[in-house]
Amino acid sequence: MVKKNYSIEKRQKDLAKRKKQEEKRQKKLNKGTPGEEETSAEGTSTETNDANQSPID
């Protein structure tokens, strides 16, 4: 019987949680600037999220 690898599931859950928090943070930052649309803000947040995310271990 194969042993289930829970660390992979935990990592995926953690990454999803960080992504959601980053999107919320970007949305709050863009909330103060008039004329910004949510769709353009979300598109840039996912691109910059991968490049600027530092490992937190």
Coordinates of N, CA, C and O in Angstrom, one line a residue:
M1 N 0.8 -1.2 0.0 CA 0.0 0.0 0.0 C 0.9 1.2 0.0 O 1.9 1.3 0.7
V2 N 0.5 2.2 -0.8 CA 1.3 3.4 -1.0 C 1.0 4.4 0.1 O -0.2 4.6 0.4
K3 N 2.0 5.0 0.7 CA 1.8 6.0 1.7 C 1.5 7.3 1.1 O 2.2 7.7 0.2
K4 N 0.5 8.0 1.6 CA 0.1 9.3 1.0 C 1.1 10.4 1.5 O 1.5 10.4 2.6
N5 N 1.5 11.3 0.6 CA 2.4 12.3 0.8 C 1.7 13.6 1.2 O 1.3 14.4 0.3
Y6 N 1.5 13.9 2.5 CA 0.7 15.0 2.9 C 1.5 16.3 2.8 O 0.9 17.4 2.7
S7 N 2.8 16.2 2.7 CA 3.6 17.5 2.6 C 3.3 18.2 1.3 O 3.4 19.4 1.2
I8 N 3.1 17.5 0.2 CA 2.8 18.1 -1.1 C 1.4 18.8 -1.0 O 1.3 20.0 -1.4
E9 N 0.4 18.2 -0.3 CA -0.9 18.8 -0.2 C -0.7 20.1 0.7 O -1.4 21.1 0.4
K10 N 0.0 20.0 1.7 CA 0.2 21.2 2.6 C 0.9 22.3 1.9 O 0.5 23.5 2.0
R11 N 1.9 22.0 1.0 CA 2.6 23.0 0.3 C 1.6 23.7 -0.7 O 1.7 24.9 -0.9
Q12 N 0.8 22.9 -1.4 CA -0.1 23.5 -2.4 C -1.1 24.4 -1.7 O -1.5 25.4 -2.2
K13 N -1.6 23.9 -0.5 CA -2.5 24.7 0.3 C -1.9 26.1 0.7 O -2.5 27.1 0.7
D14 N -0.6 26.0 1.2 CA 0.1 27.1 1.6 C 0.3 28.1 0.5 O 0.1 29.3 0.6
L15 N 0.7 27.6 -0.7 CA 0.9 28.5 -1.9 C -0.4 29.2 -2.3 O -0.4 30.4 -2.6
A16 N -1.5 28.5 -2.2 CA -2.8 29.1 -2.6 C -3.2 30.2 -1.6 O -3.7 31.2 -2.0
K17 N -2.9 29.9 -0.3 CA -3.2 30.9 0.7 C -2.3 32.1 0.5 O -2.9 33.3 0.6
R18 N -1.1 32.0 0.2 CA -0.2 33.1 0.0 C -0.6 33.9 -1.2 O -0.6 35.2 -1.2
K19 N -1.0 33.2 -2.3 CA -1.5 33.9 -3.5 C -2.7 34.7 -3.2 O -2.9 35.9 -3.6
K20 N -3.7 34.2 -2.5 CA -4.9 34.9 -2.1 C -4.6 36.1 -1.3 O -5.1 37.2 -1.5
Q21 N -3.7 36.0 -0.3 CA -3.3 37.1 0.5 C -2.6 38.2 -0.3 O -2.9 39.4 -0.1
E22 N -1.8 37.8 -1.3 CA -1.1 38.8 -2.1 C -2.1 39.5 -3.0 O -2.0 40.7 -3.2
E23 N -3.1 38.8 -3.5 CA -4.2 39.4 -4.3 C -5.0 40.4 -3.5 O -5.3 41.5 -3.9
K24 N -5.3 40.1 -2.2 CA -6.0 41.0 -1.3 C -5.1 42.2 -1.1 O -5.7 43.3 -1.1
R25 N -3.8 42.0 -0.9 CA -2.9 43.2 -0.6 C -2.9 44.1 -1.8 O -3.0 45.3 -1.7
Q26 N -2.8 43.5 -3.0 CA -2.7 44.3 -4.2 C -4.1 45.1 -4.4 O -4.1 46.2 -4.8
K27 N -5.2 44.4 -4.1 CA -6.5 45.0 -4.2 C -6.6 46.2 -3.3 O -7.1 47.3 -3.6
K28 N -6.1 46.1 -2.1 CA -6.1 47.2 -1.1 C -5.3 48.3 -1.5 O -5.7 49.5 -1.4
L29 N -4.1 48.0 -2.1 CA -3.2 49.1 -2.6 C -3.8 49.8 -3.7 O -3.7 51.1 -3.8
N30 N -4.5 49.1 -4.6 CA -5.1 49.7 -5.8 C -6.4 50.4 -5.5 O -6.9 51.2 -6.3
K31 N -7.0 50.1 -4.3 CA -8.3 50.7 -3.9 C -8.1 52.2 -3.8 O -9.1 53.0 -4.1
G32 N -7.0 52.7 -3.3 CA -6.8 54.1 -3.1 C -6.6 54.9 -4.4 O -6.8 56.1 -4.4
T33 N -6.2 54.2 -5.4 CA -5.9 54.9 -6.7 C -7.1 54.9 -7.5 O -7.7 53.9 -7.9
P34 N -7.6 56.1 -7.9 CA -8.9 56.2 -8.7 C -8.6 55.8 -10.2 O -7.5 56.0 -10.7
G35 N -9.5 55.2 -10.8 CA -9.4 54.8 -12.2 C -8.8 53.4 -12.5 O -8.7 53.0 -13.6
E36 N -8.4 52.7 -11.5 CA -7.8 51.4 -11.7 C -9.0 50.4 -11.7 O -9.9 50.4 -10.9
E37 N -8.9 49.4 -12.7 CA -9.8 48.4 -12.8 C -9.3 47.1 -12.1 O -8.1 46.9 -12.1
E38 N -10.2 46.3 -11.5 CA -9.8 45.1 -10.8 C -9.1 44.1 -11.7 O -8.2 43.4 -11.4
T39 N -9.6 44.0 -13.0 CA -9.0 43.0 -13.9 C -7.6 43.3 -14.2 O -6.8 42.3 -14.3
S40 N -7.2 44.5 -14.4 CA -5.8 44.8 -14.8 C -5.0 44.7 -13.5 O -3.8 44.2 -13.6
A41 N -5.5 44.9 -12.3 CA -4.7 44.8 -11.1 C -4.4 43.3 -10.8 O -3.4 43.0 -10.4
E42 N -5.4 42.5 -11.1 CA -5.2 41.0 -10.8 C -4.2 40.4 -11.8 O -3.4 39.6 -11.4
G43 N -4.2 40.8 -13.0 CA -3.3 40.3 -14.0 C -1.9 40.6 -13.6 O -1.0 39.8 -13.8
T44 N -1.6 41.8 -13.2 CA -0.3 42.2 -12.8 C 0.2 41.6 -11.5 O 1.3 41.3 -11.3
S45 N -0.8 41.4 -10.6 CA -0.4 40.8 -9.3 C 0.1 39.4 -9.4 O 1.0 39.0 -8.7
T46 N -0.5 38.6 -10.3 CA 0.0 37.2 -10.4 C 1.3 37.2 -11.1 O 2.1 36.3 -10.8
E47 N 1.6 38.1 -12.0 CA 2.9 38.1 -12.7 C 4.0 38.5 -11.7 O 5.1 37.9 -11.7
T48 N 3.8 39.6 -11.0 CA 4.8 40.1 -10.0 C 4.9 39.2 -8.8 O 6.0 39.1 -8.2
N49 N 3.9 38.5 -8.5 CA 3.9 37.6 -7.3 C 4.9 36.5 -7.4 O 5.7 36.3 -6.5
D50 N 5.1 35.9 -8.6 CA 6.0 34.8 -8.8 C 7.5 35.4 -8.8 O 8.4 34.7 -8.2
A51 N 7.7 36.5 -9.3 CA 9.0 37.1 -9.4 C 9.5 37.7 -8.1 O 10.7 37.6 -7.7
N52 N 8.6 38.3 -7.3 CA 9.0 39.0 -6.1 C 8.8 38.2 -4.8 O 9.2 38.7 -3.8
Q53 N 8.3 37.0 -4.9 CA 8.0 36.3 -3.7 C 9.3 35.7 -3.1 O 10.0 34.9 -3.8
S54 N 9.6 36.0 -1.9 CA 10.8 35.5 -1.2 C 10.3 34.3 -0.4 O 9.2 34.2 0.1
P55 N 11.2 33.3 -0.3 CA 10.9 32.1 0.5 C 10.8 32.4 2.0 O 11.6 33.1 2.5
I56 N 9.7 32.0 2.6 CA 9.5 32.2 4.0 C 9.5 30.8 4.7 O 8.4 30.1 4.7
D57 N 10.6 30.4 5.1 CA 10.7 29.1 5.8 C 11.3 29.2 7.2 O 12.0 30.0 7.5

